Coordinates of C-alpha atoms in Angstrom, one line a residue:
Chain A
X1 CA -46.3 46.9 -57.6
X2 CA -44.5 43.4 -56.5
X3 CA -41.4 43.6 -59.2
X4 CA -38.4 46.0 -58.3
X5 CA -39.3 49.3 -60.0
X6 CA -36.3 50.8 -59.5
X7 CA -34.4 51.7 -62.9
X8 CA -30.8 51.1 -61.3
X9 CA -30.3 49.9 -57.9
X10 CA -30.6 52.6 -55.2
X11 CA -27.0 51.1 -53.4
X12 CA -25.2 51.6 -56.8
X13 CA -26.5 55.1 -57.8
X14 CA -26.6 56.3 -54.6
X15 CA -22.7 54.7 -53.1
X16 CA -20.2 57.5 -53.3
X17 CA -17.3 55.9 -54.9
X18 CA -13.9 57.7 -55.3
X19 CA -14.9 60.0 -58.0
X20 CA -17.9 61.4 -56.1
X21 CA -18.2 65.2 -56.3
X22 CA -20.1 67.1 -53.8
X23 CA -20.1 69.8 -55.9
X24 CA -21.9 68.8 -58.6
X25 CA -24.6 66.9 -56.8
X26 CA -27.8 67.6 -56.6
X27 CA -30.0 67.7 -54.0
X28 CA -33.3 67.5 -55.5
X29 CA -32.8 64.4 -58.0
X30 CA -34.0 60.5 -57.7
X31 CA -31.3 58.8 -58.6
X32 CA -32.6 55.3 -60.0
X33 CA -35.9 56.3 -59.6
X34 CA -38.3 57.8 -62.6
X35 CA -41.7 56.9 -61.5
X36 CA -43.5 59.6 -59.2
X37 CA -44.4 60.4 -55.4
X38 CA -47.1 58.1 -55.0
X39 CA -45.4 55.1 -56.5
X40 CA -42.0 55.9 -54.1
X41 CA -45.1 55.9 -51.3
X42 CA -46.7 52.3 -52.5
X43 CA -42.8 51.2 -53.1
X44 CA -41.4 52.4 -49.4
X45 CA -44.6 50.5 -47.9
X46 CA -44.0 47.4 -49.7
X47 CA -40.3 47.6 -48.5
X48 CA -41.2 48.4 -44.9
X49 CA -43.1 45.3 -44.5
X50 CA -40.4 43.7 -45.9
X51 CA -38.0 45.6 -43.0
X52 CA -40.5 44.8 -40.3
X53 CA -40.0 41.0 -41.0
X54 CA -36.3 41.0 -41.4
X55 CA -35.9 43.1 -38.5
X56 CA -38.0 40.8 -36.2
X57 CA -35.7 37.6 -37.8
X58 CA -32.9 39.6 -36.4
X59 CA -34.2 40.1 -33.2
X60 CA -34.8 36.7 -32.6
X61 CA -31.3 35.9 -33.8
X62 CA -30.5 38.2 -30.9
X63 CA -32.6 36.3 -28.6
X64 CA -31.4 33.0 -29.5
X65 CA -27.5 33.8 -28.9
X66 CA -26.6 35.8 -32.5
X67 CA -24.2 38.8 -31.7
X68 CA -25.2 40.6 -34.9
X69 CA -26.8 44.0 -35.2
X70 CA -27.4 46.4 -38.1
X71 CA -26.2 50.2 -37.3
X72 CA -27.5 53.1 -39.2
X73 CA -25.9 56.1 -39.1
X74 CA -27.2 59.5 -40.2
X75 CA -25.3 62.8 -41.3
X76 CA -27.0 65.6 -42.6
X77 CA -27.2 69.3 -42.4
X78 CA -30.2 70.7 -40.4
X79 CA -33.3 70.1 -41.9
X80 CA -32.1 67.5 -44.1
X81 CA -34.4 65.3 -42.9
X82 CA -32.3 63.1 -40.3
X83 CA -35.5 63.3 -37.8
X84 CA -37.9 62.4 -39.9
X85 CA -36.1 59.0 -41.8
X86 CA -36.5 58.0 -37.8
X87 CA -40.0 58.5 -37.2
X88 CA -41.1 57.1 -40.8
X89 CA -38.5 54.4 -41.6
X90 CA -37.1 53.8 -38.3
X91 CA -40.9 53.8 -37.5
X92 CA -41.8 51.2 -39.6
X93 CA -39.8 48.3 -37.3
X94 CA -40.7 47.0 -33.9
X95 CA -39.9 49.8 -31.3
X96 CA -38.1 47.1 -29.3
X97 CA -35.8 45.6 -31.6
X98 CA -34.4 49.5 -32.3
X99 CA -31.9 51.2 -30.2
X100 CA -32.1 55.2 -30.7
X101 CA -29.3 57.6 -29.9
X102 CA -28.9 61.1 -31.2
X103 CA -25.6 62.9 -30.7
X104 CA -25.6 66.7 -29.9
X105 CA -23.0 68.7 -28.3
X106 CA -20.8 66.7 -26.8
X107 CA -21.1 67.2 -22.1
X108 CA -18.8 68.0 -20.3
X109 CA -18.1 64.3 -19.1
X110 CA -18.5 63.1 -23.0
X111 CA -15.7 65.9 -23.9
X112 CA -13.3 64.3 -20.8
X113 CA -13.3 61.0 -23.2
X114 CA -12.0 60.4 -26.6
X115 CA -14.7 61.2 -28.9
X116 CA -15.8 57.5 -29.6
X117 CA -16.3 56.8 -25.9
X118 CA -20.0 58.0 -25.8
X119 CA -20.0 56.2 -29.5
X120 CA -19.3 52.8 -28.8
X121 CA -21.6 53.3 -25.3
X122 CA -24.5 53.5 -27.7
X123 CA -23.6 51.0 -30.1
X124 CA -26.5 48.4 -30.8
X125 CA -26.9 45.3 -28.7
X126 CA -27.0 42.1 -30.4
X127 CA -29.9 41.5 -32.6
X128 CA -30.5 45.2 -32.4
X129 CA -31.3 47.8 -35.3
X130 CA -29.4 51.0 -33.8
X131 CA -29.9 54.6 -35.5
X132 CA -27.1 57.3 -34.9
X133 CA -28.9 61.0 -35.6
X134 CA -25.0 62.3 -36.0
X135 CA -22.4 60.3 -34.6
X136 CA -18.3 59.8 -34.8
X137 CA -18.6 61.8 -38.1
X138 CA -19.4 65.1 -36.6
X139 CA -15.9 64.9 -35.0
X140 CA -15.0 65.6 -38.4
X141 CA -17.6 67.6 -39.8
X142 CA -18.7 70.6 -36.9
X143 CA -15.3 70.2 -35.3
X144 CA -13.6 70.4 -38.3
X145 CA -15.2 73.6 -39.6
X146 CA -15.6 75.4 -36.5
X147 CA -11.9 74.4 -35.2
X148 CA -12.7 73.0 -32.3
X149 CA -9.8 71.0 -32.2
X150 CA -6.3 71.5 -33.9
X151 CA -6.2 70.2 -37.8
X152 CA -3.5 67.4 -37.0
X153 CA -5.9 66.1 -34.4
X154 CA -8.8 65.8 -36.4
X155 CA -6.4 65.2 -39.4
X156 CA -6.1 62.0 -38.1
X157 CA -9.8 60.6 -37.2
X158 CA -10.4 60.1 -40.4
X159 CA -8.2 56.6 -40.4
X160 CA -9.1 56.1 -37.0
X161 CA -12.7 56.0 -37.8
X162 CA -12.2 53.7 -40.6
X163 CA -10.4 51.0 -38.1
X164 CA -13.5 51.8 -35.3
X165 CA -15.9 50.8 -38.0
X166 CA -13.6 48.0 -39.4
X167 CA -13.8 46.7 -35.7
X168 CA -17.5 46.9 -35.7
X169 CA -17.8 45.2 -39.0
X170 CA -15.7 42.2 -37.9
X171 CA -17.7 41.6 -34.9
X172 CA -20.8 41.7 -36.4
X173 CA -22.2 44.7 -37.0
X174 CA -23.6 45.6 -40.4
X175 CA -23.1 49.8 -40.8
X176 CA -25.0 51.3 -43.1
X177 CA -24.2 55.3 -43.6
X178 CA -26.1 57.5 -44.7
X179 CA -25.6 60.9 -46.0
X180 CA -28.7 63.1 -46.7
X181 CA -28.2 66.4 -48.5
X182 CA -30.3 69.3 -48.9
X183 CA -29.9 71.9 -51.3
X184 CA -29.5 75.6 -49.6
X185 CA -32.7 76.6 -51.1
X186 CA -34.5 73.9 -49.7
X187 CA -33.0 74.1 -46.1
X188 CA -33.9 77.9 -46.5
X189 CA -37.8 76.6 -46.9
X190 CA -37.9 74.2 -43.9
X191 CA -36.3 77.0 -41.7
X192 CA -38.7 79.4 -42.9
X193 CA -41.4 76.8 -42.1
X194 CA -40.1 76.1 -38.7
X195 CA -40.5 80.2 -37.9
X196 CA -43.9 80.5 -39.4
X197 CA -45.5 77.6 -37.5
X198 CA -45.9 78.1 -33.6
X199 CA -45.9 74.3 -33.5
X200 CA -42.3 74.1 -35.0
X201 CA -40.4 76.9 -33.3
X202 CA -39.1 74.4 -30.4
X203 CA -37.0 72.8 -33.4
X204 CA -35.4 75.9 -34.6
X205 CA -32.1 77.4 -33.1
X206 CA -30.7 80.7 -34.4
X207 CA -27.5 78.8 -34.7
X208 CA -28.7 76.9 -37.2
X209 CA -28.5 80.0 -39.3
X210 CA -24.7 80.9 -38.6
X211 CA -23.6 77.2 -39.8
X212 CA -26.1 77.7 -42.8
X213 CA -23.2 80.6 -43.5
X214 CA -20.5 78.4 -43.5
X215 CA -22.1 76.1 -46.3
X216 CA -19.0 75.6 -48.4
X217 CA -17.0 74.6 -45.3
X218 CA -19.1 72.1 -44.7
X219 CA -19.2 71.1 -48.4
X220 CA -15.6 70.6 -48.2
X221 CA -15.5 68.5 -44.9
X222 CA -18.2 66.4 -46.1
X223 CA -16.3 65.9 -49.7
X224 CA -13.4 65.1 -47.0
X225 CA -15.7 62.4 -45.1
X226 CA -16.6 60.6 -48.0
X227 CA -13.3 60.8 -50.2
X228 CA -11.9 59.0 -46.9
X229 CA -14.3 56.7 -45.0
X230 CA -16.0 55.6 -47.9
X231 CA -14.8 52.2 -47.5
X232 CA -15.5 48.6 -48.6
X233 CA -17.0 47.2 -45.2
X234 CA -18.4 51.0 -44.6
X235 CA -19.4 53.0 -47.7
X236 CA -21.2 55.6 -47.5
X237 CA -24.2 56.3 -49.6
X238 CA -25.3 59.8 -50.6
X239 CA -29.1 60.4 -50.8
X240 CA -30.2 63.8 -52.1
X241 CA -32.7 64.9 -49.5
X242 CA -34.7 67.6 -51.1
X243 CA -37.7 65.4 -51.7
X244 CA -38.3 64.2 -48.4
X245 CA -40.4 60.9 -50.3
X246 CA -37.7 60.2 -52.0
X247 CA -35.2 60.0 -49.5
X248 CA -37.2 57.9 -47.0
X249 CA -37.9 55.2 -49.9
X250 CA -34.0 54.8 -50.6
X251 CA -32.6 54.6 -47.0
X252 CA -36.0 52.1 -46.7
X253 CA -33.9 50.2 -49.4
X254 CA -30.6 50.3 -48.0
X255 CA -31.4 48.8 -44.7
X256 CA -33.8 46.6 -46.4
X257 CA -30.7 45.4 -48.2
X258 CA -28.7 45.3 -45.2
X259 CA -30.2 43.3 -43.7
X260 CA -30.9 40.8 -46.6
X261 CA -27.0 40.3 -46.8
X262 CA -27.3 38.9 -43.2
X263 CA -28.8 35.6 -45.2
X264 CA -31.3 36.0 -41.7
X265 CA -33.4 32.5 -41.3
X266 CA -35.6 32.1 -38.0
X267 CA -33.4 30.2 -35.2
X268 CA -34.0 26.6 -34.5
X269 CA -36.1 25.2 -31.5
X270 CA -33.9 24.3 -28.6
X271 CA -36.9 21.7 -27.3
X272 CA -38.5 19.3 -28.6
X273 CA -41.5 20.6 -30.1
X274 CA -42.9 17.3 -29.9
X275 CA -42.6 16.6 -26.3
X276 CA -43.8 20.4 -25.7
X277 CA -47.1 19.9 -27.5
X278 CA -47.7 17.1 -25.3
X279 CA -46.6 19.1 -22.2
X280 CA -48.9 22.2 -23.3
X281 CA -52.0 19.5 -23.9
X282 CA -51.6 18.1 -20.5
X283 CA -51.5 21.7 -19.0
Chain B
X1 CA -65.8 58.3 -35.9
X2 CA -65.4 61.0 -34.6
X3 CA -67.4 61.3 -31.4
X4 CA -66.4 59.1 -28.4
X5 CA -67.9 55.7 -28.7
X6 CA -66.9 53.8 -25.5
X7 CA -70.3 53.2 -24.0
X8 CA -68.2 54.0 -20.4
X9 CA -65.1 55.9 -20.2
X10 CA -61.9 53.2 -20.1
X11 CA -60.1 54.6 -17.5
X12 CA -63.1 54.0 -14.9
X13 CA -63.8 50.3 -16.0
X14 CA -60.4 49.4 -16.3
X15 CA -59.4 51.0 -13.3
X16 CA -58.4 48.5 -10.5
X17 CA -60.1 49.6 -7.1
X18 CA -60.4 48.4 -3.8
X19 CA -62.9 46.2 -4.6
X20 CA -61.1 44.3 -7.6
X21 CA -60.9 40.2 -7.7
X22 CA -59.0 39.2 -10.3
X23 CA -61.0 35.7 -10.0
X24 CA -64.2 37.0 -11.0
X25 CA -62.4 38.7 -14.1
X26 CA -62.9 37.9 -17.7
X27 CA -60.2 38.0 -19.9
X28 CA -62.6 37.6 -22.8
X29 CA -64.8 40.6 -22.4
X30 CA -64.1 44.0 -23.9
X31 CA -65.3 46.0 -20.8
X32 CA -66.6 49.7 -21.7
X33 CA -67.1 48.8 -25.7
X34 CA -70.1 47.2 -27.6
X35 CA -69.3 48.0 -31.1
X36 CA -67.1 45.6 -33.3
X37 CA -63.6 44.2 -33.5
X38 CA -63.8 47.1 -37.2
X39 CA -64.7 50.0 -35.1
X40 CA -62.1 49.2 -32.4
X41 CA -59.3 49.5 -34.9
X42 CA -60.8 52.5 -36.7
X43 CA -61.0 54.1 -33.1
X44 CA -57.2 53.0 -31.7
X45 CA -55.7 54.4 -35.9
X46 CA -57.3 57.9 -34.5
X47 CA -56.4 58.2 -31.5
X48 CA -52.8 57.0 -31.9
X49 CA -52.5 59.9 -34.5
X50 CA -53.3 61.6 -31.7
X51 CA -51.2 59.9 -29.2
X52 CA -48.4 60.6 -31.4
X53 CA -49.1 64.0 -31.6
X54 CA -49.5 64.6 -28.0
X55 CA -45.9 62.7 -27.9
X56 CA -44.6 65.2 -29.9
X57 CA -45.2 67.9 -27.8
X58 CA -44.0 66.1 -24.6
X59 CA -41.0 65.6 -26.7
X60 CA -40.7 69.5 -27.1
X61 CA -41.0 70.5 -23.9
X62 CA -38.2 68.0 -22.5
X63 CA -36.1 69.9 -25.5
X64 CA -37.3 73.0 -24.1
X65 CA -35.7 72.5 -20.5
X66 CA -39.3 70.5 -19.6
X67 CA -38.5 67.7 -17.5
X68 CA -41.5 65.9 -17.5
X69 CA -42.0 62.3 -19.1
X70 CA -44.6 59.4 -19.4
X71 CA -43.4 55.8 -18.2
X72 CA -46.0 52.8 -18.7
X73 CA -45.6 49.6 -17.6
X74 CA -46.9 46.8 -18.9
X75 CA -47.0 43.0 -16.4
X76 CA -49.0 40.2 -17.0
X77 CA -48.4 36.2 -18.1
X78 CA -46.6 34.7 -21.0
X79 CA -48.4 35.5 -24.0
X80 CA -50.7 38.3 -22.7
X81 CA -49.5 40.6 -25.2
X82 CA -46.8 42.7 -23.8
X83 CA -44.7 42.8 -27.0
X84 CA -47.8 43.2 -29.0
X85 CA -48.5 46.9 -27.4
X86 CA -45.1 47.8 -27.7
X87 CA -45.2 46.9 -31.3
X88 CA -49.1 48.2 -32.3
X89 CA -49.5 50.8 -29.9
X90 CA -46.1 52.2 -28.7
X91 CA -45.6 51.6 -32.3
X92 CA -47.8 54.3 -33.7
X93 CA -45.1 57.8 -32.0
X94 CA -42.0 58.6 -32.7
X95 CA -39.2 55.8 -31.8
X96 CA -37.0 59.5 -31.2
X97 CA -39.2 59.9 -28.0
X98 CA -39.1 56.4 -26.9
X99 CA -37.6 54.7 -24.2
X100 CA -37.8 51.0 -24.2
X101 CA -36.9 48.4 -21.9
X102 CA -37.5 44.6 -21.0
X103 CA -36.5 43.5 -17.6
X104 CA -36.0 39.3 -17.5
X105 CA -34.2 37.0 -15.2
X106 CA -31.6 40.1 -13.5
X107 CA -28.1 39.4 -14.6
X108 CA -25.5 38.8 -11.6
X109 CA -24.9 42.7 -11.8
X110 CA -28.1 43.3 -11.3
X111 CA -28.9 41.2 -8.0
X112 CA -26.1 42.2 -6.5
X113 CA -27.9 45.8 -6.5
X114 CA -31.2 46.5 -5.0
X115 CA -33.9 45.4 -7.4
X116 CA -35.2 49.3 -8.1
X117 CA -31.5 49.8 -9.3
X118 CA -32.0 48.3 -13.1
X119 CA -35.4 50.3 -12.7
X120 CA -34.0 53.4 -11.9
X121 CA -31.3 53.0 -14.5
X122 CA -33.9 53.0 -17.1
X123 CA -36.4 55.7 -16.2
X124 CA -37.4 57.8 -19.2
X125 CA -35.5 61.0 -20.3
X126 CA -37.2 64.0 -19.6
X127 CA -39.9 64.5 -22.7
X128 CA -39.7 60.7 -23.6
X129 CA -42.0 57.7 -23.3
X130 CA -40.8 55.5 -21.2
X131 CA -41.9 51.6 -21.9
X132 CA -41.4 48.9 -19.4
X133 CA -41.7 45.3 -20.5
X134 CA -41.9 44.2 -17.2
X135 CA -40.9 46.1 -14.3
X136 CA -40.3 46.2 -10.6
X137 CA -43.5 44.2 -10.2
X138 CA -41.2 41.2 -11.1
X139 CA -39.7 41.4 -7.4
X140 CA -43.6 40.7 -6.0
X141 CA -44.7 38.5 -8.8
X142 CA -42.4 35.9 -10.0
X143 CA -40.1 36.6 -7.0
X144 CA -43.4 35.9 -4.4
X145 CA -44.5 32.7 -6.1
X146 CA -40.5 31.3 -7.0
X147 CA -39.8 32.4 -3.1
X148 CA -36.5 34.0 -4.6
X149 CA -36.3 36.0 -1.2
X150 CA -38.0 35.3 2.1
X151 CA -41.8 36.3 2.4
X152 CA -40.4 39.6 4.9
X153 CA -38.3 40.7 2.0
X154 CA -41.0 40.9 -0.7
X155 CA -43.3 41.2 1.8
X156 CA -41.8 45.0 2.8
X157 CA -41.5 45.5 -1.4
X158 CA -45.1 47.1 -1.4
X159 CA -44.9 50.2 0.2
X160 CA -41.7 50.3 -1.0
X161 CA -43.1 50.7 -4.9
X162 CA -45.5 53.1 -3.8
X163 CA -42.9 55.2 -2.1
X164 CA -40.6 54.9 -5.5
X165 CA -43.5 55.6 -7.8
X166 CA -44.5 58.7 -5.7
X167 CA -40.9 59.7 -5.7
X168 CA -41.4 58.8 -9.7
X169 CA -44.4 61.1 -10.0
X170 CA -43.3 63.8 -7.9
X171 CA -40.9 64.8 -10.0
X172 CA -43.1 65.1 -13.0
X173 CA -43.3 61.5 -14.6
X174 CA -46.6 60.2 -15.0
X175 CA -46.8 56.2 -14.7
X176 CA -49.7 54.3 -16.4
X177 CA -49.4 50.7 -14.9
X178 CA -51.3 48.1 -17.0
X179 CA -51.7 44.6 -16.2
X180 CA -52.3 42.6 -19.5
X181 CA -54.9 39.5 -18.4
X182 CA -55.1 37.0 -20.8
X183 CA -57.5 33.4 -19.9
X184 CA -55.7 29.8 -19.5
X185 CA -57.0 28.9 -22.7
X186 CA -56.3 31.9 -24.7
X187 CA -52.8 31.6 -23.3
X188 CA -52.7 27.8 -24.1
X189 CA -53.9 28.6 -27.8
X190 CA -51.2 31.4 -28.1
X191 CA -48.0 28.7 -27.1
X192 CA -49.4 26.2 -29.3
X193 CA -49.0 28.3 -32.0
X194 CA -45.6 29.5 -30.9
X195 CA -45.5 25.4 -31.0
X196 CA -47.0 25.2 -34.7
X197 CA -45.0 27.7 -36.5
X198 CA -41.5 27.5 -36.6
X199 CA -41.3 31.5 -37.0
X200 CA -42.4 31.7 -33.6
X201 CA -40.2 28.7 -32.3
X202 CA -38.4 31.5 -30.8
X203 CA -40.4 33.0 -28.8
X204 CA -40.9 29.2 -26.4
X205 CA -39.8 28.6 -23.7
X206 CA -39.7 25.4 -21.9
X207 CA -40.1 27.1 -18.8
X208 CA -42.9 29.2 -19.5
X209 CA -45.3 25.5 -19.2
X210 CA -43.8 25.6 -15.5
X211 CA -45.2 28.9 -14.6
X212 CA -47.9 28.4 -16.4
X213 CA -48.4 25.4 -14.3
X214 CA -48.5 27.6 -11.5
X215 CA -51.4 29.5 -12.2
X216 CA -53.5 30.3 -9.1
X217 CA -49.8 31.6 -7.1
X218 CA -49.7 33.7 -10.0
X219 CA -53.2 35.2 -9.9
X220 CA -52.8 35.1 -5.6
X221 CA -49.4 37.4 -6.5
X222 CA -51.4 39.9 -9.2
X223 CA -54.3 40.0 -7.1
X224 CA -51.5 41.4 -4.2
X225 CA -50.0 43.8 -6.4
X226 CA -53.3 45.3 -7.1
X227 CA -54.7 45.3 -4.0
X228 CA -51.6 46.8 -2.4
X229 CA -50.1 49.2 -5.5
X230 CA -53.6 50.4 -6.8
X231 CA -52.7 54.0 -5.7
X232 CA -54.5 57.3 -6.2
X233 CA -51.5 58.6 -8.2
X234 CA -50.5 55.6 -9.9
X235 CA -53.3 53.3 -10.7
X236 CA -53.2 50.0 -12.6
X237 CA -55.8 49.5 -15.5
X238 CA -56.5 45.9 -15.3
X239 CA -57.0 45.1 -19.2
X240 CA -58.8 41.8 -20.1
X241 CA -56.4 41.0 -23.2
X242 CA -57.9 37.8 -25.1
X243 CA -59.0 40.0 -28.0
X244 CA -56.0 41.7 -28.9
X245 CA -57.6 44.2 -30.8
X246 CA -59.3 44.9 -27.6
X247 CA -56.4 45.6 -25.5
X248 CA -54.1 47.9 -27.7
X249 CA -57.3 50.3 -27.9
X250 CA -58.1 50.3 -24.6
X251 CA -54.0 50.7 -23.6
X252 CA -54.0 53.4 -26.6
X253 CA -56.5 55.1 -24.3
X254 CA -55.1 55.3 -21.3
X255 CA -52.0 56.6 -22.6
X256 CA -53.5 59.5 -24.4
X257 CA -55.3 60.0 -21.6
X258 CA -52.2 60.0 -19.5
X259 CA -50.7 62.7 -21.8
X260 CA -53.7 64.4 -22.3
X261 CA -54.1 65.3 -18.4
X262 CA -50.6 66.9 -18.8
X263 CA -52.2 69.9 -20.6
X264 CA -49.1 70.1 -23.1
X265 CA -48.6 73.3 -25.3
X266 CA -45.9 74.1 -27.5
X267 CA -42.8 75.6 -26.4
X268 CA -42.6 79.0 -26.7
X269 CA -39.9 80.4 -29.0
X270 CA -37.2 81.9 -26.9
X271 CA -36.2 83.9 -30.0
X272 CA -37.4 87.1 -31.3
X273 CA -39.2 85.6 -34.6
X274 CA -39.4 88.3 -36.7
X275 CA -35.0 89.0 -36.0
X276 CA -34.5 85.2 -37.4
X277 CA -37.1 85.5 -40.0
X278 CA -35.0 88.6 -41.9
X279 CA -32.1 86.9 -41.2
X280 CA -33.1 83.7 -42.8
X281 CA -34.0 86.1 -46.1
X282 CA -30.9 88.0 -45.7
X283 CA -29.4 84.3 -45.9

């Protein structure tokens, strides 16, 4: 499978533009995609291969003075599948070229600084691939819903969001956001999973069930996140999560694409190779 | 494969005892295992399933209020394939549960601190991996044979490691110390082609023909560190690492070994099971 077998490309179907609807989407589709599981599976592969190179060019653009870095950020409900584009994308790269943050519940010290102080603290260093499980956006999502803060405060992170990732755009940061979404049905099935299997109880938290009741709250703040910080430099792209295949191959695609628009090319020798071969002979 | 098939266990032959000269070593050999090159990779694909399965539950537990963690360490010369086990062996778990970092030349900030303080600033989380591309050997390797500091300063910098890393393993992280050997030759066949291809341009260094050049202070420094930080609780597995394949099996190994001797078991749930379960239904 060497040509593209995607019927449209993933970054169009899957980029919520100003007409996207929350509501009617769904879940357990593949957008741009009517082949089957196993050729998503030979196609994600191929692509990772593809990642693992690009992602090396990048860290050696890093290593040789570049200041760029590619930032993927993940939103999701629980159980969408946030942990698990980590291990088998994320996976795919060089562990050392990949900076990792995940953002809970804020601490104590994170909640005595503006909400994108322990944000920009994790941001990736230059040549870096950094992955957000959550980030800035649940300053608008959890807060929002379980009023944490008052309306006209987090009535107005939506702009300031957009300028923070305008700033990180113009200083060379590529951001690629990602929105998985799980249908309730499904996200009912992985919880049951994670209660029937010993081996997956540390992952479930009874609290995941009381925002599982506030589903259409979250539906709306979500609709709010992407009618507002989809942007230009930023969009955000909306991958329905319910087959977990599926949603690994596209966000495979969207960094893979990310990074292609960097133009990457390996950096040029500082030395003289020359004179260095003849130095490494004489050794 | 399923049974064992190291003719002797790795962690005894590896194992750096009293008695260890790193002048009668050979980089070459593949101490422990007679099979093939074939059967080494088949062996390292299983147990790195396994590794990151055993990573998984150290991963739990830290989630679970566990506090302990898993910090390797990986010295030895340009070229002897520090990067390579970070990419093929760390590699193979989760990047969630991995903490990575590369200590070079310390920054200003950094020597104006005592050398353990960039250390201790990236020890592993609790329930992570911790990866050291060098380490705090740095301050008796390159330091010793550069004489950055007067021989009383690095001189007292032994028992100082040994204190830290009991500090280190009393409270519950477990360090697996591996020093990567790799031959004069092999290393002069690995810069050339760093030298032939200009994808790996990046990766020379004029400077590393100087240390190179300074081969037998280099071994006199390693042969120190082992002689003086070989310690019942935190041994270094000297790892002959000409035959790459060689190396990232035996360092896959010693890490499952390393998490294997921690007797890991899933958390608990600290729910009542049966409560969430007919609340999930009633959901």
């Amino acid at each position: 499978m060497s040509k593209n077998p995607w019927d449209r490309s993933p970054l169009e179907v899957l980029r919520a533009g100003p007409e996207f609807d929350l509501a009617s989407f769904d879940p357990s589709s593949t957008p741009g995609w009517s082949d089957d599981k196993d050729d998503g599976t030979e196609r994600m592969a191929e692509q990772g291969a593809r990642l693992a190179d690009l992602q090396e060019m990048l860290f050696a653009e890093g290593r040789s003075g570049g200041t760029r870095s590619v930032l993927l950020v993940l939103q999701g409900m629980d159980t969408a599948g946030k942990g698990g584009i980590v291990r088998h994308v994320v996976g795919m790269v060089d562990p050392q070229g990949v900076d990792h943050a995940s953002f809970g519940k804020p601490t104590k010290e994170e909640l005595a600084h503006h909400y994108l102080w322990r944000i920009r603290k994790a941001l990736p260093a230059p040549g870096r691939l950094g992955v957000f499980d959550r980030s800035h956006y649940e300053d608008v999502l959890v807060v929002r819903v379980e009023n944490l803060v008052p309306p006209d405060v987090w009535g107005g992170r939506y702009d300031e969001i957009n300028d923070f990732e305008a700033e990180l755009v113009a200083s060379g940061t590529s951001v690629v956001k990602v929105a998985l979404m799980v249908s309730p049905d499904e996200q009912r099935a992985r919880l049951r999973e994670r209660l029937e299997r010993p081996d997956k109880h540390w992952k479930y938290n009874p609290a995941d069930l009381d925002v599982r009741a506030k589903w259409p709250a979250y539906r709306e703040a979500y609709q709010a996140v992407l009618d507002r910080t989809s942007t230009e430099i930023a969009p955000w792209y909306v991958v329905p999560a319910d087959r977990k295949w599926y949603a690994r191959m596209a966000v495979t695609e969207l960094l893979v694409d990310a990074f292609e628009r960097l133009g990457l090319r390996w950096p040029l020798a500082d030395f003289d190779v020359d004179a260095e071969m003849a130095r490494l002979d004489a050794s």
